[in-house]
PDB file of C-alpha atoms and ligand atoms in Angstrom:
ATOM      1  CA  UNK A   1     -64.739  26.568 116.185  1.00 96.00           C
ATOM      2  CA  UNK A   2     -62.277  29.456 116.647  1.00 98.00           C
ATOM      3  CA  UNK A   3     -61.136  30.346 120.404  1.00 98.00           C
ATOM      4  CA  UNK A   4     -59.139  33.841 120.994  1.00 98.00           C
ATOM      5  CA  UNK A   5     -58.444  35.526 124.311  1.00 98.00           C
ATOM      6  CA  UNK A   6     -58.570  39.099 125.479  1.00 98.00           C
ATOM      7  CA  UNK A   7     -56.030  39.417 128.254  1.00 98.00           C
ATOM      8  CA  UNK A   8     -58.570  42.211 129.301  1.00 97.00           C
ATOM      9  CA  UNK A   9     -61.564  43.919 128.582  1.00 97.00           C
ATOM     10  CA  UNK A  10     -59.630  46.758 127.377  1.00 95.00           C
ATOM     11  CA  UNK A  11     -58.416  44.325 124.513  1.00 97.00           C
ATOM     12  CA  UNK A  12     -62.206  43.196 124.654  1.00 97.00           C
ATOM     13  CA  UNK A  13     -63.501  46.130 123.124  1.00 96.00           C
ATOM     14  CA  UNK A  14     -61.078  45.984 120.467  1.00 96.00           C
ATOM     15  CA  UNK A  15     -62.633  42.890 118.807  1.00 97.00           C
ATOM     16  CA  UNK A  16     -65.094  41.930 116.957  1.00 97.00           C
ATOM     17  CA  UNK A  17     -67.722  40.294 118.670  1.00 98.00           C
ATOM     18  CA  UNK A  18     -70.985  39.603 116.728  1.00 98.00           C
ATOM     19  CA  UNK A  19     -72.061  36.288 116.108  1.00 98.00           C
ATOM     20  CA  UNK A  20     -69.504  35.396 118.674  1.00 98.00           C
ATOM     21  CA  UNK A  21     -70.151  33.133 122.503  1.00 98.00           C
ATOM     22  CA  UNK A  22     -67.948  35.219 124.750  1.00 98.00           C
ATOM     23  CA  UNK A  23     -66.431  33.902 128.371  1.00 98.00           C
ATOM     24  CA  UNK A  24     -66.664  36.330 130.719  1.00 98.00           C
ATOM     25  CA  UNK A  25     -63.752  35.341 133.614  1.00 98.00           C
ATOM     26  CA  UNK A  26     -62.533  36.456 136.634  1.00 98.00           C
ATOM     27  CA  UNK A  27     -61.134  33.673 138.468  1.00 98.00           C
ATOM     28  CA  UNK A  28     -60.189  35.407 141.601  1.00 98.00           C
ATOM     29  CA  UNK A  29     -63.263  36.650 142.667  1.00 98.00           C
ATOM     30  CA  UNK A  30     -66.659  37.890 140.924  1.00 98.00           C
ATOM     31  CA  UNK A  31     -67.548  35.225 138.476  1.00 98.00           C
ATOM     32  CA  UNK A  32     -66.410  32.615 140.759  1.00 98.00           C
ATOM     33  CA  UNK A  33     -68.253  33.929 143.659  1.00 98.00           C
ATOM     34  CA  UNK A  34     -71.629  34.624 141.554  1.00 98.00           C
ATOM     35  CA  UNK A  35     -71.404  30.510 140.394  1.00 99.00           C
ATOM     36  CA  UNK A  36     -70.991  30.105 144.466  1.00 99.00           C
ATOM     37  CA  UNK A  37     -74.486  32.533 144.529  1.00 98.00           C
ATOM     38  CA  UNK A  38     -76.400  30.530 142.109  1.00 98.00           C
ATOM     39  CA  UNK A  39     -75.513  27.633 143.829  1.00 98.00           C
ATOM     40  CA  UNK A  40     -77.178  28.810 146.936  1.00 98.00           C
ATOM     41  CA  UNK A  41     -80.468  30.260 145.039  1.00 98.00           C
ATOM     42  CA  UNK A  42     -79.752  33.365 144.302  1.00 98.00           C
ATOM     43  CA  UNK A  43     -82.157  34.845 141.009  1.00 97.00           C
ATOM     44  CA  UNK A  44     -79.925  37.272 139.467  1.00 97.00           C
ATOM     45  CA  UNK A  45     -77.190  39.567 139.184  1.00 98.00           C
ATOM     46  CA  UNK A  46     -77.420  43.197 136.936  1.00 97.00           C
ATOM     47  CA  UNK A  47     -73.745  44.328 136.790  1.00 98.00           C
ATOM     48  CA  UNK A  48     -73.091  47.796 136.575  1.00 98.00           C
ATOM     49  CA  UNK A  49     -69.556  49.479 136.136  1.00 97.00           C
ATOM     50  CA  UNK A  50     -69.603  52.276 139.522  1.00 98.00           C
ATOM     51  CA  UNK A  51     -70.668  52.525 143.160  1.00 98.00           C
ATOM     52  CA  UNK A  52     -73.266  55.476 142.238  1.00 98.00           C
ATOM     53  CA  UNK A  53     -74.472  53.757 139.335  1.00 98.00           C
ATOM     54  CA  UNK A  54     -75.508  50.439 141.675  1.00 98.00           C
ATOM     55  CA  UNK A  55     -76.823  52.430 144.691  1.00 97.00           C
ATOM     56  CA  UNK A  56     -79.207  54.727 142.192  1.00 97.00           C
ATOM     57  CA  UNK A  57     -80.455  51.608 140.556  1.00 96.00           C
ATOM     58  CA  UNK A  58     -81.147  50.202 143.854  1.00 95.00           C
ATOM     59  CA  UNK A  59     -83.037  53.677 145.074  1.00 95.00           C
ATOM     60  CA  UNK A  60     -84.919  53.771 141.317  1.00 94.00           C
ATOM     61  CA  UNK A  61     -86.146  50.111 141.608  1.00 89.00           C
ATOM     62  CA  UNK A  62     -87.383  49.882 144.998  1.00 86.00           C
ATOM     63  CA  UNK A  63     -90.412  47.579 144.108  1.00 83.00           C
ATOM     64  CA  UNK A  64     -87.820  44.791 143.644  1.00 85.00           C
ATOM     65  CA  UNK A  65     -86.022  43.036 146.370  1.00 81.00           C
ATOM     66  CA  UNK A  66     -82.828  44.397 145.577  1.00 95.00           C
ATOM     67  CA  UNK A  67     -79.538  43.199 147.015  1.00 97.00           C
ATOM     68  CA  UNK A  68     -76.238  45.648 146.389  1.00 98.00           C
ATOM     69  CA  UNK A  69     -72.967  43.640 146.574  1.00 98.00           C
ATOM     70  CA  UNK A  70     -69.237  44.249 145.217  1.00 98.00           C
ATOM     71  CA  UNK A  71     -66.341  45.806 146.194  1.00 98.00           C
ATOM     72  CA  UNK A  72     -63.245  48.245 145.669  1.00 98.00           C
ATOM     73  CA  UNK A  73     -59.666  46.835 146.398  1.00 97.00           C
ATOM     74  CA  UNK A  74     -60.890  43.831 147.043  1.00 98.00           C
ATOM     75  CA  UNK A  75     -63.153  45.095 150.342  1.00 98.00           C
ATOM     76  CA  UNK A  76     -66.484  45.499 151.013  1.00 97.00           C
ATOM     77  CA  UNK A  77     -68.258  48.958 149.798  1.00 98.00           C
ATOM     78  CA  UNK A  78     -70.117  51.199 152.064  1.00 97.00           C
ATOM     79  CA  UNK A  79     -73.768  50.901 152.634  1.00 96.00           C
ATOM     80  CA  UNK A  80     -73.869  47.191 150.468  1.00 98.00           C
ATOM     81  CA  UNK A  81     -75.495  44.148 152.095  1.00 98.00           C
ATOM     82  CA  UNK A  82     -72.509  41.981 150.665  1.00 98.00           C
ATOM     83  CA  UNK A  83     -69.124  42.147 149.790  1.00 98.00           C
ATOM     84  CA  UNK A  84     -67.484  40.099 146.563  1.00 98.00           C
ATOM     85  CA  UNK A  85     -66.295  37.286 148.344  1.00 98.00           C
ATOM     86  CA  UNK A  86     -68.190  33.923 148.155  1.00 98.00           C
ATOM     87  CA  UNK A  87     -68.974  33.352 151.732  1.00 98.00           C
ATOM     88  CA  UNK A  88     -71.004  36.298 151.841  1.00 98.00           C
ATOM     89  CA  UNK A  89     -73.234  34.588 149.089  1.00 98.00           C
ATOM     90  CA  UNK A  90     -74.779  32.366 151.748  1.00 98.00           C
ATOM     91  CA  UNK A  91     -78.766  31.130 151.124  1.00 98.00           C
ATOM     92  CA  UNK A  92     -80.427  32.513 153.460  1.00 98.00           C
ATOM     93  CA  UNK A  93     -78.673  35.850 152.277  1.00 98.00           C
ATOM     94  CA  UNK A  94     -79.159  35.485 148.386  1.00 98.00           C
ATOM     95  CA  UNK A  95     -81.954  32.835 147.661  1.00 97.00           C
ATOM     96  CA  UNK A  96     -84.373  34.468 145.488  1.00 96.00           C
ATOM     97  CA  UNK A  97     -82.511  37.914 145.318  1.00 96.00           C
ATOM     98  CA  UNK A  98     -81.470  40.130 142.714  1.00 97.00           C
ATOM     99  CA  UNK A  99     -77.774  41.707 143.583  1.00 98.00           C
ATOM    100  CA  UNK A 100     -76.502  44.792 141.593  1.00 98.00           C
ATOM    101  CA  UNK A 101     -72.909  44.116 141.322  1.00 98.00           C
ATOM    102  CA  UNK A 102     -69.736  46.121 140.979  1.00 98.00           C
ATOM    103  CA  UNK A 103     -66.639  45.197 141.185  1.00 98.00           C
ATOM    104  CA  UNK A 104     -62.990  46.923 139.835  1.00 97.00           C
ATOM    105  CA  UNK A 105     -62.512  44.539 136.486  1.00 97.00           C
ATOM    106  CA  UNK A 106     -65.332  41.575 136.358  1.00 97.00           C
ATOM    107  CA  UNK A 107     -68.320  43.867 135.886  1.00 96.00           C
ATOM    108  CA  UNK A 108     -66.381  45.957 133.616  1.00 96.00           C
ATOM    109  CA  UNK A 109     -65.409  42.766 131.488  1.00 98.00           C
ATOM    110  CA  UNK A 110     -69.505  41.590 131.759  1.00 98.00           C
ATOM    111  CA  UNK A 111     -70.365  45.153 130.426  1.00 97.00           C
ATOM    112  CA  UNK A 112     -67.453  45.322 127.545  1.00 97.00           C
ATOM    113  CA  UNK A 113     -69.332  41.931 126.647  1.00 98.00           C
ATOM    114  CA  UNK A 114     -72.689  43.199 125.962  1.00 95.00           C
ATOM    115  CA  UNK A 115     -72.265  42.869 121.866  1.00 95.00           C
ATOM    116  CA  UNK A 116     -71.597  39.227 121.217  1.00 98.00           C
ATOM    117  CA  UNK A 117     -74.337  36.470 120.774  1.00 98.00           C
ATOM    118  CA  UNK A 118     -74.065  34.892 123.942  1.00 98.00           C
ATOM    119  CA  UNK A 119     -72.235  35.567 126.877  1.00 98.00           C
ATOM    120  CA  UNK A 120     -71.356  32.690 129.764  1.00 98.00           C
ATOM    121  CA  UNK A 121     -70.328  33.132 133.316  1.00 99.00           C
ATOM    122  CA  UNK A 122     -66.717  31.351 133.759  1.00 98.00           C
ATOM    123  CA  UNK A 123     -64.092  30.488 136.573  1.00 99.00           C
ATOM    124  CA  UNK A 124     -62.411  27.464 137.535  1.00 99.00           C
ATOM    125  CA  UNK A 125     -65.635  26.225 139.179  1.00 98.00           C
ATOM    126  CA  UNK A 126     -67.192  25.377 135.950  1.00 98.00           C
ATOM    127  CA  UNK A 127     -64.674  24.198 133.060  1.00 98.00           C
ATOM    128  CA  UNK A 128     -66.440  20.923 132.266  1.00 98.00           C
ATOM    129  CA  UNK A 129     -70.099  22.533 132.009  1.00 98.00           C
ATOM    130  CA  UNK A 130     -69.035  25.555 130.030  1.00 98.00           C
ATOM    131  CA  UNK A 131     -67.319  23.493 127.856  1.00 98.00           C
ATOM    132  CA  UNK A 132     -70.157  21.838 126.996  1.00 98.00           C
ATOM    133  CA  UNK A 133     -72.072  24.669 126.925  1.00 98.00           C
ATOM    134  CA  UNK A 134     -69.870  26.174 124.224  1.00 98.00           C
ATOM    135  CA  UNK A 135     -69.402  23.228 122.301  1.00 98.00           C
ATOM    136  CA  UNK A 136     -73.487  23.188 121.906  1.00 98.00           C
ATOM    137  CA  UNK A 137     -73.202  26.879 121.449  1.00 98.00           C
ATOM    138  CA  UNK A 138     -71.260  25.895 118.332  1.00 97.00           C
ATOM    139  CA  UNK A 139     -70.244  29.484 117.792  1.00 98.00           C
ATOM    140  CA  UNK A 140     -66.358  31.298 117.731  1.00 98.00           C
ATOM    141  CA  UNK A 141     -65.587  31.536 121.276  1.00 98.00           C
ATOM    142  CA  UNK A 142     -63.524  34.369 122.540  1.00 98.00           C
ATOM    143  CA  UNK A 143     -62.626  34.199 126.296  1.00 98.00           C
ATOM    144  CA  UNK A 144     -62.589  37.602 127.988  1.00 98.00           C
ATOM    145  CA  UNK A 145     -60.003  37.712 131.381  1.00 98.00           C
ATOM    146  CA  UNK A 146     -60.949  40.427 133.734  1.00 98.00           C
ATOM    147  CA  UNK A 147     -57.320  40.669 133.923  1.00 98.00           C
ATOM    148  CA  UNK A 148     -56.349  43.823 136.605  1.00 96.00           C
ATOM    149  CA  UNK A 149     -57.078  47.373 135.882  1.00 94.00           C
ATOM    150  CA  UNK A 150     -56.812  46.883 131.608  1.00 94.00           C
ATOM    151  CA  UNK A 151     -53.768  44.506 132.087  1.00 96.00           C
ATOM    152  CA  UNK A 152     -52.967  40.384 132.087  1.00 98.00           C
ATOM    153  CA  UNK A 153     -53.279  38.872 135.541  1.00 98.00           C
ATOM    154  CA  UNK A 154     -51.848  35.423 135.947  1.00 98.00           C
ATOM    155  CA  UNK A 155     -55.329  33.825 136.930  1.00 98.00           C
ATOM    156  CA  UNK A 156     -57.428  34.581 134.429  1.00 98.00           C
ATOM    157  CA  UNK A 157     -55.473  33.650 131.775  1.00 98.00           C
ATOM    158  CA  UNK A 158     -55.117  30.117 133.463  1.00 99.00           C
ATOM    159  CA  UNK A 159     -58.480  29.925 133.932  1.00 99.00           C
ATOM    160  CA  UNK A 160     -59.386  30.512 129.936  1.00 98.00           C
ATOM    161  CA  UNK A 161     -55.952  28.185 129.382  1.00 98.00           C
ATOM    162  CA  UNK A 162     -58.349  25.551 131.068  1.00 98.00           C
ATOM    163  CA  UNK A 163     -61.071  26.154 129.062  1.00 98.00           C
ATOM    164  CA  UNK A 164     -59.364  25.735 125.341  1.00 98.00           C
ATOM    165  CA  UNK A 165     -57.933  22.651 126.990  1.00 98.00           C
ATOM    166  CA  UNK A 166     -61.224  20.945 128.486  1.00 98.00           C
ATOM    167  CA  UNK A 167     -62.822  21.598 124.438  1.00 98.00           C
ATOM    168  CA  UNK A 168     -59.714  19.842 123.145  1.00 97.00           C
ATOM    169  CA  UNK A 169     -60.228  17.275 125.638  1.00 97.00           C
ATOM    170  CA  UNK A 170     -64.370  17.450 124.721  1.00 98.00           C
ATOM    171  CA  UNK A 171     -63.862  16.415 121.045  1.00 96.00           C
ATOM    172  CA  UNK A 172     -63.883  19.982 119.598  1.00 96.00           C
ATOM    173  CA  UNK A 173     -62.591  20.728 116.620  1.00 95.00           C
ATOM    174  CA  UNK A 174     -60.620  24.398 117.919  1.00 95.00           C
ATOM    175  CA  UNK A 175     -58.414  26.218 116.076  1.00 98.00           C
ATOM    176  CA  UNK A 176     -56.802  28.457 119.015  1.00 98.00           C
ATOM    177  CA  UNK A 177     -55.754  32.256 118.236  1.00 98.00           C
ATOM    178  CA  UNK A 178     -51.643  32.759 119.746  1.00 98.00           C
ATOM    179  CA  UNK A 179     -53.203  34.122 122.719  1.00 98.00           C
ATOM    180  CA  UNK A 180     -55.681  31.298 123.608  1.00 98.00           C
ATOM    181  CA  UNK A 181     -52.685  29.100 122.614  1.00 98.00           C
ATOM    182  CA  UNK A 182     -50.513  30.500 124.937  1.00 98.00           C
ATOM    183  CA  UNK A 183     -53.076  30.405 127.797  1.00 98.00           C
ATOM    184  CA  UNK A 184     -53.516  26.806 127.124  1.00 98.00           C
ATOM    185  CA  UNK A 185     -49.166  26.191 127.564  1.00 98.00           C
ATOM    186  CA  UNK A 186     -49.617  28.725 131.175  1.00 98.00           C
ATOM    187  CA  UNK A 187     -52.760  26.229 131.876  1.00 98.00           C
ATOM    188  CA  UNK A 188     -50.558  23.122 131.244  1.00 98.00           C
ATOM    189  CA  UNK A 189     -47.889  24.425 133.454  1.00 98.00           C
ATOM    190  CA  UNK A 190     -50.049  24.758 136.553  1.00 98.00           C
ATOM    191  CA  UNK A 191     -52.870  22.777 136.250  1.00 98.00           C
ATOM    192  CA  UNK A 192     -51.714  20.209 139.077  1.00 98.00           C
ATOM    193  CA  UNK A 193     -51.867  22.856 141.727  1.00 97.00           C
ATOM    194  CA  UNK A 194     -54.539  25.779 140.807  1.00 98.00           C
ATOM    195  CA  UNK A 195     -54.814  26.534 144.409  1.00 98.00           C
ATOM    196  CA  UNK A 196     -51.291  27.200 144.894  1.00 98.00           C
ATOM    197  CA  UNK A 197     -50.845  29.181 141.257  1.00 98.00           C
ATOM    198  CA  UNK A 198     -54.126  31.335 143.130  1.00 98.00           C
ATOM    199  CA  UNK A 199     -52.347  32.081 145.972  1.00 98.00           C
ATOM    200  CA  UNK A 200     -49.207  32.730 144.221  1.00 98.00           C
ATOM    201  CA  UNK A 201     -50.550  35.598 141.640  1.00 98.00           C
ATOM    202  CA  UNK A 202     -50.539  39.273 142.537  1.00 98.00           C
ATOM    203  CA  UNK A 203     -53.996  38.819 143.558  1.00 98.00           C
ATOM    204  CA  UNK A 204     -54.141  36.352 145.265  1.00 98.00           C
ATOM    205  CA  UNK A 205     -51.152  37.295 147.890  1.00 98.00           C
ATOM    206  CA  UNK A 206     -53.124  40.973 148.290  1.00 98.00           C
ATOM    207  CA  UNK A 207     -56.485  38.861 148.913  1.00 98.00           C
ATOM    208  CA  UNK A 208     -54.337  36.805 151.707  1.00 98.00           C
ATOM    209  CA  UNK A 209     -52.756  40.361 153.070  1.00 98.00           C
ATOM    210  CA  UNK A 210     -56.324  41.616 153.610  1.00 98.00           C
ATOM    211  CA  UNK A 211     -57.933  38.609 155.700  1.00 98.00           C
ATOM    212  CA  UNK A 212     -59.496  36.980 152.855  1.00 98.00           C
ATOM    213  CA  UNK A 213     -57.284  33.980 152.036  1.00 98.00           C
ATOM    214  CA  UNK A 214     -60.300  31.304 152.385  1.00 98.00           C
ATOM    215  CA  UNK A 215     -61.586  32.939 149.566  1.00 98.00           C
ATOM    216  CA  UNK A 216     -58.974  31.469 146.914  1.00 98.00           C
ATOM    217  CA  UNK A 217     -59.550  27.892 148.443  1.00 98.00           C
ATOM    218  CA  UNK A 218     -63.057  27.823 146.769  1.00 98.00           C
ATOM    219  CA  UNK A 219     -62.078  30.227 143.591  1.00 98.00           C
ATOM    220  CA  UNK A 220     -59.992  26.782 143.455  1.00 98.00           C
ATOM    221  CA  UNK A 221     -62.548  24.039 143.651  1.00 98.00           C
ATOM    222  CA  UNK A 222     -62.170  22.747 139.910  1.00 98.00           C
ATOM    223  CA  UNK A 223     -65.448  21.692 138.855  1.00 98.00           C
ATOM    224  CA  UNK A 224     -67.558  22.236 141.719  1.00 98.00           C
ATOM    225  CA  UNK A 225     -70.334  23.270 139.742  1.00 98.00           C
ATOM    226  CA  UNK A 226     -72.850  22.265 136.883  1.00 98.00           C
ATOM    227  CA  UNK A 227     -73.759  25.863 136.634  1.00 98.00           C
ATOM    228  CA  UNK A 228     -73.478  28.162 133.703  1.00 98.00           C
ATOM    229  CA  UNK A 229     -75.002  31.215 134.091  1.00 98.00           C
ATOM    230  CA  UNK A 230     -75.542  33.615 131.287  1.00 98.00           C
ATOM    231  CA  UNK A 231     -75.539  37.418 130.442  1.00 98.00           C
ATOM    232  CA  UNK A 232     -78.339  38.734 128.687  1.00 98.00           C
ATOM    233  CA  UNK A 233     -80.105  42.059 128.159  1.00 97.00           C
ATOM    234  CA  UNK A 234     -78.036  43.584 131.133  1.00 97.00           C
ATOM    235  CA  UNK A 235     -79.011  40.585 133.680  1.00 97.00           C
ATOM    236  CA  UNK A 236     -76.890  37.437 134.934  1.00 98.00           C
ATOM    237  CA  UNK A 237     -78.956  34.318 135.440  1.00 98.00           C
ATOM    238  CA  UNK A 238     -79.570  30.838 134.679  1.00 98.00           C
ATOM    239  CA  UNK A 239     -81.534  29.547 131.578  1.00 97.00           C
ATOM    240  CA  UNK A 240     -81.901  26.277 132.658  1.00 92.00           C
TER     241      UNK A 240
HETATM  242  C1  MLT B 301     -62.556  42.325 140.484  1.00 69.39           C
HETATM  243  O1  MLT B 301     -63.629  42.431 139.859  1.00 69.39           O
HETATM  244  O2  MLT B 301     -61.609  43.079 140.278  1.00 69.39           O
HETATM  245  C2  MLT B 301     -62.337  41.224 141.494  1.00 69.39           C
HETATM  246  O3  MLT B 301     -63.388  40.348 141.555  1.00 69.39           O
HETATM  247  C3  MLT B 301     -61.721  41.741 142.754  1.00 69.39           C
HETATM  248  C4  MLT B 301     -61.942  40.952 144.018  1.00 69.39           C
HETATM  249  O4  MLT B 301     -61.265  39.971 144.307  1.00 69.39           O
HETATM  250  O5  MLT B 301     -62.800  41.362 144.795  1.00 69.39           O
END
């Protein structure tokens, strides 16, 4: 099984992606906070790349019991029931919804995605389950950071640094592209503390400057969840 990494989805959409399982992660907040969703019953999530996009899906599909959430700088957008951050996920909010999602670089790494196989839902939340997931899978992996606005953030690239070390650790047989490789040495220099590497990136000092500092305690809760949710014809959910 061959991993590789795209430090972002700009660097996504320069590979090749057929045939391949692709990781879609963005540790600090959207995939971690739509595992947090699915936890508390929510159905779905259709991520969509703008603000106009999600609210004329929403006014097209009235029939369904549509839920807009996301955010811009990290805040909550005008006119959505729910922000990006997990607490706002809470069941009586989400169970049985759909939510249209947008946020600045996690839908846009979901939607620069779309070609491979099989896309999974990733964060710190769900290393052990994804890594079985993958493993059964059995395809080439590539593990797409979010990253911030086209570039490498810190937390992402830990996060997929986890993964290629929990398949090692699995009984995979991974050979690891430089970039994977070198996520797995930024893992292995953190991974005793991935709260205090979350509060430490760039991101995760603006989410503290903007009131939303308990977010990154459960961004951190290391396999908190047996979830894996996939991407598939333009919807997020869970297949089993
Ligand atoms: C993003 O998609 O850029 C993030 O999830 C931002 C955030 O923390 O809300």
């Amino acid at each position: 099984m061959k991993i590789d990494l795209a430090f972002s989805p700009y660097e996504l959409e320069k590979k090749d992606l057929q045939g391949k399982a692709v990781v879609v992660i963005d540790a600090l907040r959207a995939t971690s906070t739509m595992i947090v969703a699915f936890e508390n019953g929510c159905s779905a999530f259709i991520p969509v790349l703008t603000v106009e996009e999600a609210k004329k899906l929403a006014a097209d599909r009235r029939d369904l019991d549509l839920l807009l959430g996301g955010e811009r700088r990290a805040l909550p957008v005008e006119g959505f029931h729910l922000g990006n951050s997990p607490r706002d996920y809470r069941p009586e909010k989400v169970k049985g919804k759909v939510v249209i999602m947008t946020t600045t670089n996690g839908t846009q790494a979901l939607i620069a995605a779309r070609g491979a196989a099989e896309v999974f839902i990733g964060a710190f939340l769900n290393l052990s389950a994804l890594s079985h997931r993958l493993i059964e899978a059995g395809r080439d992996v590539i593990i797409a950071c979010a990253g911030e606005k086209g570039f490498f953030c810190l937390e992402d690239t830990v996060c997929g640094g986890a993964i290629v070390d929990r398949l090692e650790k699995d009984g995979a047989a991974i050979s690891e592209s430089d970039s994977a490789m070198a996520a797995k040495v930024l893992y292995e220099y953190f991974e005793n503390d991935i709260y205090r590497m979350l509060l430490e990136s760039e991101w995760g000092q603006y989410l503290e400057s903007v009131g939303l500092g308990k977010d990154i305690r459960i961004c951190a809760r290391v396999d908190s969840s047996r979830l894996v949710p996939v991407y598939r014809e333009g919807k997020i959910f869970l297949d089993r």
